Amino acid sequence: DIAPGKCLVPAGTRLDEVSLGLLAGQGVQTVTVYAKPRAALMPTGDELCSPETPLRPGKIYDSNGPMLAARMRRLGAEPTLLAAGPDDPAALAGKLARLLVEYPLVITTGGVSVGDRDYLPQAAEEAGAKLLFYGIGAKPGTPALAAGKDGHVLLCLSGNPFASFATFRLLFGQNDGVLRGYAVAGVLGGMVFYDQTGSRLLFAVLKKCSGWIKMKRRGKKSQKTKKRTTRGQAENMERK
């Protein structure tokens, strides 16, 4: 059925029933595969509590963590869902610094906008991560942030459940297996994902987002001032 020397299954192929049947038909019992990509997933906010905790006044149950973790598993990743991070910039910076050493991809939700208690941009900087972009031209989910450190990537999404899910799908695609088999090759002017062989570009956020990445934002938006023209000035302009 197969000519001698012909490749049965190219490197980087997701093994399904067809490829496994093809390999078995040629007497191949074992193949070398890549480990599933690992990622840390940390919601943030003092108001969050886990489902097993009694709901106290002023608290809400975390839905972003379980939702995105389920989505990442469907895409072939192995997420580690962590307890909610506090609304404390120093504590967040310490957690991010540790996570970026252990995990190639760290995703957070909440605390990334321009409110008084939105500390993720500050924490990412204090953790030593290099800012890639802050703010995208998409609604919902405008205040998304990406940064990198030593080849590992930090992605901060909105705390709004719909916005975080929509932005995640926008950045990581909608097809099963998009995350399967990637490795973070490095952050050199952009957030770039390669497959494990390093020979084919699998996903480049900055290239994909080139049409809707906004300027890096620092603090609250400045109010735009309109140039006003008095009635007398308008009459003079008409005479000219």
Coordinates of C-alpha atoms in Angstrom, one line a residue, residues 3-236:
A3 CA 6.0 2.7 -1.3
P4 CA 9.3 2.0 0.4
G5 CA 10.8 5.2 1.9
K6 CA 7.5 7.2 1.8
C7 CA 6.6 9.2 4.9
L8 CA 3.6 7.7 6.7
V9 CA 2.7 10.5 9.1
P10 CA 4.6 13.9 8.8
A11 CA 6.0 15.5 12.0
G12 CA 3.6 17.8 13.7
T13 CA 0.5 15.7 12.7
R14 CA -2.2 15.4 15.3
L15 CA -2.6 11.6 15.7
D16 CA -6.2 10.6 15.0
E17 CA -7.9 7.3 14.1
V18 CA -6.8 7.6 10.5
S19 CA -3.1 8.2 11.2
L20 CA -3.0 5.5 13.9
G21 CA -4.6 3.0 11.6
L22 CA -2.1 3.8 8.9
L23 CA 0.8 3.4 11.3
A24 CA -0.6 0.1 12.7
G25 CA -1.1 -1.2 9.2
Q26 CA 2.7 -0.9 8.6
G27 CA 3.6 -2.6 11.9
V28 CA 4.5 0.7 13.8
Q29 CA 3.8 0.1 17.5
T30 CA 5.2 3.3 19.0
V31 CA 5.9 6.9 17.9
T32 CA 7.5 9.9 19.5
V33 CA 5.0 12.6 20.5
Y34 CA 5.2 16.0 22.2
A35 CA 4.0 16.7 25.6
K36 CA 0.8 18.8 25.9
P37 CA 1.5 22.5 26.4
R38 CA 1.3 23.5 30.1
A39 CA -0.3 26.8 31.2
A40 CA -1.1 28.5 34.5
L41 CA -4.5 30.0 34.7
M42 CA -5.1 32.6 37.5
P43 CA -8.2 34.7 38.0
T44 CA -7.7 37.8 40.1
G45 CA -9.8 39.8 42.5
D46 CA -10.5 39.9 46.2
E47 CA -14.2 39.5 45.4
L48 CA -13.7 36.0 44.0
C49 CA -14.2 32.7 45.8
S50 CA -14.2 29.1 44.8
P51 CA -17.4 27.1 44.4
E52 CA -16.7 25.0 47.5
T53 CA -16.6 28.2 49.7
P54 CA -19.9 29.6 51.2
L55 CA -20.8 32.8 49.3
R56 CA -20.4 35.8 51.7
P57 CA -21.7 39.3 51.1
G58 CA -19.6 41.2 48.5
K59 CA -18.3 38.0 47.0
I60 CA -18.9 36.2 43.7
Y61 CA -18.0 32.8 42.5
D62 CA -15.2 32.5 40.0
S63 CA -16.5 31.4 36.6
N64 CA -13.6 32.6 34.4
G65 CA -11.2 30.0 35.7
P66 CA -13.3 26.8 35.2
M67 CA -14.6 28.1 31.8
L68 CA -11.1 28.9 30.3
A69 CA -9.6 25.8 31.8
A70 CA -12.2 23.7 30.1
R71 CA -11.6 25.5 26.8
M72 CA -7.9 25.0 27.1
R73 CA -8.3 21.3 27.7
R74 CA -10.4 21.1 24.6
L75 CA -7.6 22.7 22.7
G76 CA -5.1 20.1 23.9
A77 CA -3.4 22.0 26.7
E78 CA -2.9 21.1 30.3
P79 CA -4.0 24.1 32.4
T80 CA -3.3 24.5 36.1
L81 CA -6.2 26.4 37.6
L82 CA -4.9 28.4 40.6
A83 CA -6.6 30.2 43.4
A84 CA -7.6 33.8 42.8
G85 CA -4.8 36.3 43.0
P86 CA -5.3 39.3 45.4
D87 CA -5.9 43.0 44.5
D88 CA -2.4 43.8 45.7
P89 CA 0.3 44.8 43.2
A90 CA 3.3 43.5 45.1
A91 CA 1.7 40.1 45.8
L92 CA 0.6 39.8 42.2
A93 CA 4.0 40.7 40.9
G94 CA 5.6 38.0 43.1
K95 CA 3.1 35.4 41.9
L96 CA 3.6 36.3 38.2
A97 CA 7.4 36.2 38.6
R98 CA 7.2 32.7 40.0
L99 CA 4.6 31.5 37.5
L100 CA 6.6 32.8 34.5
V101 CA 9.6 30.7 35.6
E102 CA 7.5 27.5 35.9
Y103 CA 5.0 27.8 33.0
P104 CA 5.6 28.7 29.4
L105 CA 2.2 30.4 29.3
V106 CA 0.4 32.3 32.1
I107 CA -3.1 33.6 31.7
T108 CA -4.9 35.9 34.1
T109 CA -8.3 37.4 34.2
G110 CA -9.4 40.6 35.8
G111 CA -7.5 43.6 37.1
V112 CA -6.3 44.7 33.6
S113 CA -8.4 47.7 32.9
V114 CA -7.8 51.3 34.1
G115 CA -9.7 51.2 37.4
D116 CA -8.2 52.1 40.8
R117 CA -7.8 48.4 41.7
D118 CA -6.6 47.1 38.3
Y119 CA -3.0 46.2 39.2
L120 CA -2.1 43.7 36.5
P121 CA -0.2 46.1 34.2
Q122 CA 1.8 47.4 37.1
A123 CA 2.4 43.8 38.5
A124 CA 3.5 42.5 35.1
E125 CA 6.1 45.3 34.9
E126 CA 7.3 44.7 38.4
A127 CA 7.6 41.0 37.6
G128 CA 10.1 41.8 34.9
A129 CA 7.9 41.0 31.9
K130 CA 8.4 43.0 28.7
L131 CA 5.2 44.6 27.5
L132 CA 4.1 43.5 24.0
F133 CA 0.7 45.2 23.8
Y134 CA -1.9 46.7 26.1
G135 CA -5.3 47.2 24.6
I136 CA -6.8 45.7 21.4
G137 CA -9.4 47.1 19.0
A138 CA -12.1 44.6 19.9
K139 CA -15.2 44.8 22.0
P140 CA -15.7 43.2 24.5
G141 CA -12.2 42.6 25.8
T142 CA -10.5 45.8 24.8
P143 CA -8.1 46.0 27.8
A144 CA -6.1 42.8 27.0
L145 CA -2.4 42.8 27.8
A146 CA 0.5 40.6 26.6
A147 CA 4.0 40.5 28.0
G148 CA 7.0 38.2 27.9
K149 CA 9.9 37.2 30.1
D150 CA 12.7 34.8 29.2
G151 CA 10.7 33.2 26.4
H152 CA 7.6 32.7 28.5
V153 CA 4.4 34.6 27.8
L154 CA 1.9 36.4 30.1
L155 CA -1.6 37.1 28.8
C156 CA -4.0 39.2 30.9
L157 CA -7.6 39.1 29.9
S158 CA -10.7 41.1 31.1
G159 CA -12.5 39.9 34.3
N160 CA -15.8 40.0 32.5
P161 CA -16.6 36.4 31.7
F162 CA -18.0 37.0 28.2
A163 CA -15.1 39.4 27.4
S164 CA -12.4 37.0 28.6
F165 CA -13.9 34.1 26.7
A166 CA -14.3 36.1 23.5
T167 CA -10.8 37.5 23.6
F168 CA -9.4 34.0 24.3
R169 CA -11.1 32.6 21.3
L170 CA -10.0 35.6 19.2
L171 CA -6.3 35.1 20.1
F172 CA -6.1 31.3 20.2
G173 CA -8.5 30.4 17.4
Q174 CA -11.7 28.3 17.4
N175 CA -10.5 25.0 16.2
D176 CA -9.7 22.1 18.5
G177 CA -6.0 21.3 18.7
V178 CA -4.7 24.8 18.0
L179 CA -2.7 24.8 21.2
R180 CA -1.6 21.2 20.8
G181 CA 2.1 20.7 20.4
Y182 CA 3.2 24.3 20.6
A183 CA 6.3 25.6 22.4
V184 CA 7.0 29.2 23.3
A185 CA 10.2 29.9 21.3
G186 CA 10.8 33.4 22.6
V187 CA 9.7 36.9 22.7
L188 CA 11.6 39.0 20.2
G189 CA 9.5 42.0 19.4
G190 CA 6.4 39.9 19.4
M191 CA 4.6 37.0 21.1
V192 CA 5.4 34.1 18.8
F193 CA 4.4 30.4 19.2
Y194 CA 6.3 27.7 17.2
D195 CA 5.6 24.1 16.9
Q196 CA 8.1 21.8 18.8
T197 CA 10.3 21.3 15.8
G198 CA 10.8 25.0 15.5
S199 CA 10.6 24.7 11.7
R200 CA 7.1 26.1 11.2
L201 CA 5.4 29.2 12.6
L202 CA 2.2 28.0 14.3
F203 CA 0.9 31.2 15.8
A204 CA 2.1 34.8 16.0
V205 CA -0.2 37.1 17.9
L206 CA 1.3 40.4 16.8
K207 CA 1.1 39.4 13.2
K208 CA -2.5 38.2 13.6
C209 CA -3.5 41.2 15.6
S210 CA -1.7 43.8 13.4
G211 CA -5.0 45.4 12.3
W212 CA -6.4 45.9 15.8
I213 CA -3.6 46.3 18.3
K214 CA -3.9 49.7 19.9
M215 CA -1.2 51.9 21.4
K216 CA 0.2 50.8 24.7
R217 CA -1.9 52.4 27.4
R218 CA -0.7 53.9 30.6
G219 CA -3.3 54.9 33.1
K220 CA -6.7 56.4 32.3
K221 CA -7.6 57.7 28.9
S222 CA -7.1 61.4 28.6
Q223 CA -10.2 63.5 27.8
K224 CA -10.2 64.8 24.3
T225 CA -10.6 68.6 24.0
K226 CA -12.5 70.1 21.1
K227 CA -11.5 73.4 19.6
R228 CA -14.3 75.8 20.0
T229 CA -15.1 78.6 17.7
T230 CA -17.0 81.7 18.8
R231 CA -19.7 83.2 16.8
G232 CA -17.6 86.2 16.0
Q233 CA -14.7 84.1 14.8
A234 CA -17.1 82.1 12.6
E235 CA -18.4 85.3 11.0
N236 CA -14.9 86.5 10.3

